[in-house]
């Protein structure tokens, strides 16, 4: 059973440290920026590959530090992603981050992760995160592709209209929930009929 608790972080308000500028680091940076283009990221690596540099140069909130990892880079961070090709360094990053009570993701090492970077589908204001509990990123990727195809592009228009309606509702929280449930139950009924 997948016992992970899904949350949506405002990474533009958090400071993320990404250690590693190779293929895996590039993948992690790409994932962060695709989902949250204004993510605040400090990237540390002895060297960065070309694709990493292009991503970083196109994102004004990414700071590059060409250096080996050192514990000092954990200062003022909320989230840490270790993506080096050195297991000992990744373990050191994990251990030093945990001493500071930081959330850590060590690439390709589920037992050293507080969180996973799963598949994400975004259609305007609608965002769906997919987790396989760290077991199969490929499955998450395929599910993401499927959902991107089946969720209509105009879903955001529906969300905006429901939000406008919600703002017109008077009454307490319970009343609003009941009214919105009545309004949206037709969506489920329509899907069952098809």
CSV table of C-alpha atoms in Angstrom, one decimal:
chain,number,residue,atom,x,y,z
A,1,UNK,CA,0.0,0.0,0.0
A,2,UNK,CA,1.2,3.5,-0.8
A,3,UNK,CA,1.1,5.4,2.6
A,4,UNK,CA,2.6,8.6,1.2
A,5,UNK,CA,0.8,11.8,2.0
A,6,UNK,CA,0.5,14.0,-1.1
A,7,UNK,CA,1.1,17.7,-0.7
A,8,UNK,CA,1.6,20.6,-3.1
A,9,UNK,CA,4.5,22.8,-2.1
A,10,UNK,CA,4.9,26.4,-3.1
A,11,UNK,CA,8.5,26.0,-4.0
A,12,UNK,CA,8.7,29.6,-5.2
A,13,UNK,CA,8.5,30.4,-1.5
A,14,UNK,CA,10.9,27.8,-0.3
A,15,UNK,CA,14.7,27.5,-0.9
A,16,UNK,CA,15.7,24.3,-2.6
A,17,UNK,CA,19.3,23.0,-2.7
A,18,UNK,CA,20.1,20.7,-5.7
A,19,UNK,CA,23.5,19.0,-5.6
A,20,UNK,CA,24.6,17.5,-8.9
A,21,UNK,CA,24.8,19.0,-12.4
A,22,UNK,CA,24.9,15.9,-14.5
A,23,UNK,CA,22.1,13.9,-16.2
A,24,UNK,CA,20.2,13.1,-13.0
A,25,UNK,CA,20.6,16.7,-11.7
A,26,UNK,CA,19.3,18.0,-15.0
A,27,UNK,CA,16.3,15.7,-14.8
A,28,UNK,CA,15.5,16.9,-11.2
A,29,UNK,CA,15.9,20.6,-12.2
A,30,UNK,CA,13.8,20.1,-15.3
A,31,UNK,CA,11.0,18.5,-13.2
A,32,UNK,CA,11.1,21.3,-10.7
A,33,UNK,CA,11.0,24.1,-13.3
A,34,UNK,CA,8.3,22.4,-15.4
A,35,UNK,CA,6.0,22.2,-12.5
A,36,UNK,CA,7.0,25.4,-10.7
A,37,UNK,CA,8.8,27.8,-13.1
A,38,UNK,CA,9.6,30.2,-10.3
A,39,UNK,CA,11.1,27.6,-8.0
A,40,UNK,CA,13.9,29.0,-5.9
A,41,UNK,CA,16.8,26.7,-6.5
A,42,UNK,CA,20.5,26.8,-5.6
A,43,UNK,CA,22.5,24.2,-7.6
A,44,UNK,CA,25.9,23.1,-6.5
A,45,UNK,CA,28.2,20.9,-8.6
A,46,UNK,CA,31.8,20.7,-9.6
A,47,UNK,CA,30.6,21.0,-13.2
A,48,UNK,CA,27.2,21.3,-15.0
A,49,UNK,CA,26.3,19.7,-18.3
A,50,UNK,CA,25.1,21.8,-21.2
A,51,UNK,CA,21.5,21.0,-20.8
A,52,UNK,CA,21.6,21.8,-17.1
A,53,UNK,CA,23.2,25.2,-17.9
A,54,UNK,CA,20.5,26.0,-20.5
A,55,UNK,CA,17.7,25.2,-18.1
A,56,UNK,CA,19.4,27.3,-15.3
A,57,UNK,CA,20.1,30.2,-17.6
A,58,UNK,CA,16.5,30.3,-18.7
A,59,UNK,CA,15.3,30.4,-15.1
A,60,UNK,CA,16.0,33.6,-13.2
A,61,UNK,CA,15.5,32.0,-9.8
A,62,UNK,CA,18.2,29.3,-10.3
A,63,UNK,CA,21.6,30.1,-8.8
A,64,UNK,CA,24.6,28.1,-9.9
A,65,UNK,CA,27.6,27.4,-7.6
A,66,UNK,CA,30.5,25.6,-9.2
A,67,UNK,CA,31.9,23.8,-6.3
A,68,UNK,CA,32.1,20.5,-4.5
A,69,UNK,CA,29.3,19.9,-2.0
A,70,UNK,CA,29.9,21.3,1.5
A,71,UNK,CA,27.6,21.3,4.5
A,72,UNK,CA,27.6,25.2,4.4
A,73,UNK,CA,25.3,25.0,1.4
A,74,UNK,CA,22.5,23.6,3.5
A,75,UNK,CA,22.1,26.9,5.3
A,76,UNK,CA,18.8,28.7,4.8
A,77,UNK,CA,17.4,25.8,2.8
A,78,UNK,CA,14.0,24.0,3.2
A,79,UNK,CA,14.4,21.1,0.7
A,80,UNK,CA,17.5,19.2,-0.4
A,81,UNK,CA,17.9,17.1,-3.5
A,82,UNK,CA,21.0,15.0,-3.8
A,83,UNK,CA,21.7,14.0,-7.4
A,84,UNK,CA,25.4,13.3,-7.6
A,85,UNK,CA,27.0,10.2,-9.1
A,86,UNK,CA,28.8,9.5,-5.8
A,87,UNK,CA,26.8,7.4,-3.4
A,88,UNK,CA,29.0,8.4,-0.4
A,89,UNK,CA,28.5,12.1,-1.1
A,90,UNK,CA,24.7,11.5,-1.5
A,91,UNK,CA,24.7,9.8,1.8
A,92,UNK,CA,26.6,12.6,3.4
A,93,UNK,CA,24.2,15.2,2.0
A,94,UNK,CA,21.3,13.1,3.4
A,95,UNK,CA,22.8,12.7,6.8
A,96,UNK,CA,23.8,16.4,7.2
A,97,UNK,CA,20.4,17.6,5.9
A,98,UNK,CA,18.6,15.3,8.4
A,99,UNK,CA,20.7,16.8,11.2
A,100,UNK,CA,19.1,20.1,10.3
A,101,UNK,CA,15.6,18.6,10.0
A,102,UNK,CA,15.5,19.3,6.2
A,103,UNK,CA,13.4,17.4,3.8
A,104,UNK,CA,15.6,15.3,1.5
A,105,UNK,CA,15.4,13.4,-1.7
A,106,UNK,CA,18.3,11.3,-2.7
A,107,UNK,CA,18.0,10.4,-6.4
A,108,UNK,CA,17.4,6.7,-7.1
A,109,UNK,CA,17.7,5.8,-3.4
A,110,UNK,CA,14.1,5.5,-2.0
A,111,UNK,CA,15.3,4.6,1.5
A,112,UNK,CA,17.0,8.0,1.8
A,113,UNK,CA,14.0,10.0,0.6
A,114,UNK,CA,11.5,12.0,2.7
A,115,UNK,CA,9.6,12.6,-0.6
A,116,UNK,CA,9.5,11.6,-4.2
A,117,UNK,CA,9.2,13.7,-7.3
A,118,UNK,CA,6.4,11.9,-9.0
A,119,UNK,CA,4.6,12.3,-12.3
A,120,UNK,CA,2.6,15.5,-12.7
A,121,UNK,CA,-0.2,16.5,-15.0
A,122,UNK,CA,-1.0,20.2,-15.3
A,123,UNK,CA,-4.0,21.7,-17.1
A,124,UNK,CA,-4.2,25.3,-16.0
A,125,UNK,CA,-5.2,25.4,-12.3
A,126,UNK,CA,-5.7,21.6,-12.2
A,127,UNK,CA,-2.6,19.6,-11.1
A,128,UNK,CA,-2.6,15.9,-10.5
A,129,UNK,CA,0.4,14.2,-8.9
A,130,UNK,CA,1.1,10.5,-9.5
A,131,UNK,CA,3.1,8.3,-7.1
A,132,UNK,CA,4.1,4.7,-7.4
A,133,UNK,CA,5.7,4.8,-4.0
A,134,UNK,CA,9.1,5.1,-5.5
A,135,UNK,CA,8.7,1.7,-7.2
A,136,UNK,CA,8.3,2.6,-10.8
A,137,UNK,CA,8.9,6.1,-12.2
A,138,UNK,CA,8.3,4.7,-15.7
A,139,UNK,CA,4.7,3.7,-14.7
A,140,UNK,CA,4.1,7.2,-13.3
A,141,UNK,CA,5.4,8.6,-16.6
A,142,UNK,CA,3.0,6.5,-18.6
A,143,UNK,CA,0.0,7.4,-16.3
A,144,UNK,CA,1.0,11.0,-16.7
A,145,UNK,CA,0.9,10.7,-20.5
A,146,UNK,CA,-2.5,8.9,-20.4
A,147,UNK,CA,-4.0,11.6,-18.1
A,148,UNK,CA,-2.6,14.4,-20.3
A,149,UNK,CA,-4.5,12.9,-23.2
A,150,UNK,CA,-7.9,12.2,-21.5
A,151,UNK,CA,-8.3,15.3,-19.4
A,152,UNK,CA,-9.8,18.0,-21.6
A,153,UNK,CA,-7.9,21.2,-22.3
A,154,UNK,CA,-10.9,23.3,-21.2
A,155,UNK,CA,-10.9,21.8,-17.7
A,156,UNK,CA,-9.4,25.1,-16.4
A,157,UNK,CA,-12.4,27.0,-17.7
A,158,UNK,CA,-14.6,24.8,-15.6
A,159,UNK,CA,-12.5,25.4,-12.6
A,160,UNK,CA,-12.6,29.1,-13.1
A,161,UNK,CA,-16.4,29.1,-13.5
A,162,UNK,CA,-16.9,27.0,-10.4
A,163,UNK,CA,-14.6,29.4,-8.5
A,164,UNK,CA,-16.7,32.4,-9.6
A,165,UNK,CA,-19.8,30.6,-8.5
A,166,UNK,CA,-18.2,29.7,-5.1
A,167,UNK,CA,-17.4,33.4,-4.5
A,168,UNK,CA,-21.1,34.2,-4.9
A,169,UNK,CA,-22.2,31.7,-2.2
A,170,UNK,CA,-23.3,33.1,1.1
A,171,UNK,CA,-23.4,31.0,4.2
A,172,UNK,CA,-21.0,28.9,6.3
A,173,UNK,CA,-18.5,26.3,5.1
A,174,UNK,CA,-20.9,23.4,5.3
A,175,UNK,CA,-23.4,25.2,3.1
A,176,UNK,CA,-20.8,26.0,0.5
A,177,UNK,CA,-19.5,22.5,0.3
A,178,UNK,CA,-23.1,21.2,-0.1
A,179,UNK,CA,-23.8,23.7,-2.9
A,180,UNK,CA,-20.6,22.9,-4.7
A,181,UNK,CA,-21.2,19.1,-4.4
A,182,UNK,CA,-24.6,19.5,-5.9
A,183,UNK,CA,-23.2,21.5,-8.8
A,184,UNK,CA,-20.3,19.1,-9.6
A,185,UNK,CA,-22.0,15.8,-9.0
A,186,UNK,CA,-23.3,16.0,-12.6
A,187,UNK,CA,-19.7,15.6,-13.7
A,188,UNK,CA,-19.4,12.2,-12.2
A,189,UNK,CA,-22.8,11.1,-13.4
A,190,UNK,CA,-22.0,12.2,-16.9
A,191,UNK,CA,-18.7,10.2,-16.8
A,192,UNK,CA,-20.6,7.1,-15.6
A,193,UNK,CA,-23.1,7.4,-18.4
A,194,UNK,CA,-20.5,7.5,-21.2
